[in-house]
Structures are given as structure tokens and as C-alpha cells.
């Protein structure tokens, strides 16, 4: 599971996504993902952005890159699965807003483990209906190879990522399903909001220590 979260973080830097109005071409999807990966690697490899003292600026740049490509709302919806149907508009907005921040915060914290010696290569692209699957391979200095597949919709947005055949949204869907089967939506949201509050306090302390 550590490899899953780290690999997803490195490349991302999550009812299902609404159907796209038009299909995305394989070339466009491939260029989108390769460009995004290159941007993220450039930030992580930049000596001026490395170290704890540059953490906030590094995270800010990585978040900007991810926000341009990832459809956080679609990933939140997919991650809740069939339970999405039972929520009203207010509950859907609440869940989407909290989950996308948790996912982004987790992604950014995992990126701090990046060593700068990983290599990412494109291994192929396939049509998946109107969507496209872009296949990448993460290669480490230890020669471990991790297949990572990005799913891009007609809006040119990433709506899911699969690491070693495991969908990121499916992974979270299982966790959320257990919480909702054994408890209420309100209790689940309180847990998620508390977790987000802790993460934000950690970031705030890091920013304060850097300024001080």
C-alpha cells in the first residue's frame, strides 16, 4: 500500500463521472499526461524548491499543476460509488469539497518523499469508449517498475488513476463503503473533516516555522 500511495502521489503529484460531451483523442490525452508529469518532476527536482524551508512554495506549485488536470469533483463522486445517489445536493457538495482537499493534501505530503532519481516513461495509450487510458511506468533506482494508468475524459481531465492495476477511486470507495455501512454520512463526514483540520494545522505550523 505504501507503493500505491507514493506512486500515485509522485505522478499525479480521485455514482461515476458525468459522461463527456465529446471523445478525447489519444494524442491529446498522451500529451496532457506527459506534460503534467514533466511539470511535476521539474518542480520536485528544482534545487530552489527542495528542503523543508521551501515546502509551502513547492506544495503550492504542485497543487496548481494538479488542479489544472485532475477533476477532483469527479474523483470524489466515483470514490463514493452508489452511496452518491442517496445524498442531497448539500451533502454532495460537502463531501466533494472535503474529500478533494484531503486527497490533495495526502498527495502533497507524499511528494515530500520524492528522491529525484525516479524515471517516468510512457508505455502506451488506449481508447476506453470516449475516454482514454494513458499508461506510464515509474522506474526507481532500485530497478522497481510500477505501472501507472491515467484515465482522461472528453473534458481533458483526469478522473481516475490505477496503480499496479488498482484504481485509486476504487481504493477509497472501499474505505467509504465500510464507513457508511457501519455508520451514518454525518459520522463519516465528521471523521473526514477532523482529519482535514489536523492536516491544515500541520501545514500552518510548517509555514510558521519557516517564517520564524
XYZ file of C-alpha atoms in Angstrom:
212
model
C 0.000 0.000 0.000
C 2.930 2.367 0.579
C 3.977 1.861 -3.017
C 0.402 2.597 -4.130
C 0.145 5.913 -2.316
C 3.670 7.035 -3.146
C 3.374 6.165 -6.820
C 0.042 7.929 -7.160
C 1.450 10.954 -5.374
C 4.537 11.177 -7.499
C 2.550 11.320 -10.710
C -0.398 12.931 -10.047
C 1.570 14.680 -7.976
C -9.561 10.717 -7.460
C -22.452 7.299 -8.977
C -19.317 7.935 -11.586
C -18.088 10.857 -13.544
C -20.614 12.616 -15.750
C -20.364 11.428 -19.366
C -18.196 13.573 -21.602
C -19.827 15.574 -24.357
C -17.104 14.572 -26.782
C -14.360 11.989 -27.025
C -10.764 12.921 -26.312
C -8.143 11.786 -28.820
C -5.317 9.518 -27.753
C -2.702 12.039 -28.858
C -4.275 14.849 -26.823
C -4.575 12.673 -23.704
C -1.000 11.449 -24.036
C 0.383 14.960 -24.422
C -1.680 16.113 -21.433
C -0.331 13.434 -19.106
C 3.251 13.603 -20.293
C 3.226 17.373 -19.946
C 1.766 17.182 -16.447
C 4.303 14.607 -15.302
C 7.148 16.688 -16.728
C 5.923 19.779 -14.872
C 5.659 17.911 -11.565
C 9.098 16.366 -11.937
C 10.567 19.783 -12.762
C 9.185 21.223 -9.534
C 10.338 18.290 -7.425
C 13.805 18.318 -8.973
C 14.304 22.069 -8.664
C 17.061 22.701 -6.069
C 15.498 26.070 -5.233
C 12.294 24.318 -4.135
C 13.795 21.465 -2.149
C 14.086 21.247 1.611
C 11.671 21.876 4.460
C 12.130 25.629 4.217
C 10.612 25.609 0.707
C 7.809 23.178 1.426
C 4.909 25.621 1.164
C 6.041 27.080 -2.148
C 6.762 23.608 -3.509
C 3.320 22.405 -2.477
C 1.670 25.495 -3.930
C 3.251 24.903 -7.324
C 2.398 21.214 -7.316
C -1.196 21.920 -6.296
C -1.554 24.386 -9.170
C -0.319 21.763 -11.631
C -2.676 19.100 -10.300
C -5.690 21.425 -10.209
C -5.285 22.099 -13.918
C -5.563 18.409 -14.798
C -7.419 16.467 -12.114
C -11.207 16.566 -11.903
C -11.359 16.386 -8.117
C -15.168 16.507 -8.152
C -15.449 13.516 -10.482
C -12.927 11.601 -8.400
C -14.878 12.349 -5.232
C -18.094 11.166 -6.869
C -16.515 7.965 -8.149
C -14.959 7.286 -4.744
C -18.341 7.350 -3.024
C -19.863 4.921 -5.537
C -23.532 4.013 -5.168
C -23.819 5.998 -1.926
C -23.607 9.176 -4.012
C -27.169 8.569 -5.223
C -28.617 8.807 -1.735
C -27.088 12.218 -0.971
C -28.841 15.516 -1.487
C -27.152 18.478 -3.199
C -25.834 19.937 0.070
C -24.329 16.633 1.183
C -22.722 16.068 -2.209
C -21.102 19.496 -2.138
C -19.893 18.988 1.423
C -18.342 15.612 0.647
C -16.783 16.786 -2.606
C -15.220 19.864 -1.005
C -13.714 17.937 1.920
C -12.571 14.869 0.006
C -10.774 16.735 -2.757
C -8.816 18.702 -0.136
C -7.941 15.527 1.747
C -6.817 13.846 -1.438
C -4.721 16.833 -2.496
C -3.194 17.181 0.984
C -2.303 13.495 1.061
C -0.816 13.719 -2.414
C 1.330 16.721 -1.484
C 2.584 15.175 1.747
C 3.591 12.007 -0.095
C 5.515 14.046 -2.659
C 7.951 15.068 0.063
C 9.301 11.528 -0.154
C 10.387 12.107 -3.764
C 14.116 11.469 -4.143
C 14.661 12.993 -7.576
C 16.110 9.813 -9.093
C 12.874 8.253 -10.330
C 12.193 7.975 -14.056
C 8.771 8.074 -15.704
C 8.242 6.664 -19.187
C 5.187 6.456 -21.447
C 4.367 2.852 -22.382
C 1.184 3.227 -24.432
C -2.242 4.773 -24.826
C -5.592 3.047 -25.332
C -9.127 4.192 -26.103
C -11.714 3.364 -23.426
C -15.003 4.377 -25.005
C -14.999 8.172 -25.171
C -12.238 8.215 -22.561
C -8.555 7.400 -22.922
C -6.150 5.407 -20.765
C -2.576 6.718 -20.771
C -0.095 4.152 -19.485
C 3.075 5.275 -17.708
C 5.805 3.357 -15.906
C 7.615 4.613 -12.808
C 11.178 3.289 -12.630
C 13.249 3.715 -9.456
C 16.981 3.475 -8.846
C 16.352 0.094 -7.201
C 15.024 -1.037 -10.605
C 11.493 -1.483 -9.319
C 8.912 -0.743 -12.012
C 5.406 0.447 -11.160
C 2.736 0.668 -13.915
C 0.515 3.717 -13.548
C -2.514 4.364 -15.765
C -4.277 7.719 -16.067
C -7.880 7.905 -17.282
C -8.701 11.087 -19.214
C -12.219 12.153 -20.218
C -13.526 14.309 -23.060
C -13.094 17.415 -20.930
C -9.345 16.684 -20.934
C -9.408 15.961 -17.220
C -8.081 13.009 -15.221
C -10.947 11.232 -13.448
C -9.080 8.205 -12.115
C -5.611 6.703 -11.706
C -4.759 2.997 -11.484
C -1.544 1.899 -9.769
C -0.455 -1.674 -10.484
C -3.994 -2.389 -11.646
C -5.614 -0.877 -8.544
C -7.904 2.088 -9.178
C -7.337 4.979 -6.786
C -11.063 5.778 -6.639
C -11.908 2.098 -6.080
C -9.432 2.043 -3.190
C -11.159 4.960 -1.484
C -14.602 3.614 -2.383
C -13.949 0.552 -0.270
C -12.993 2.692 2.731
C -16.015 4.959 2.376
C -18.337 1.998 1.882
C -17.188 0.456 5.177
C -17.765 3.748 6.976
C -21.256 4.197 5.533
C -22.318 0.589 6.053
C -21.332 0.772 9.713
C -22.351 4.381 10.357
C -24.049 7.483 9.022
C -22.988 10.017 6.430
C -22.728 12.606 9.196
C -20.361 10.481 11.286
C -18.194 9.789 8.244
C -18.029 13.482 7.371
C -17.044 14.416 10.924
C -14.124 11.982 10.716
C -13.039 13.343 7.351
C -13.368 16.965 8.468
C -11.370 16.281 11.632
C -8.645 14.669 9.543
C -8.567 17.664 7.204
C -8.377 20.066 10.151
C -5.353 18.195 11.515
C -3.623 18.335 8.127
C -4.256 22.058 7.870
C -2.807 22.654 11.338
C 0.307 20.738 10.341
C 0.674 22.901 7.237
C 0.090 26.056 9.264
C 2.787 25.081 11.792
C 5.191 24.315 8.957
C 4.528 27.735 7.458
C 5.003 29.442 10.804
C 8.301 27.682 11.464
C 9.551 28.685 8.050
C 8.664 32.303 8.613
C 10.137 32.292 12.060
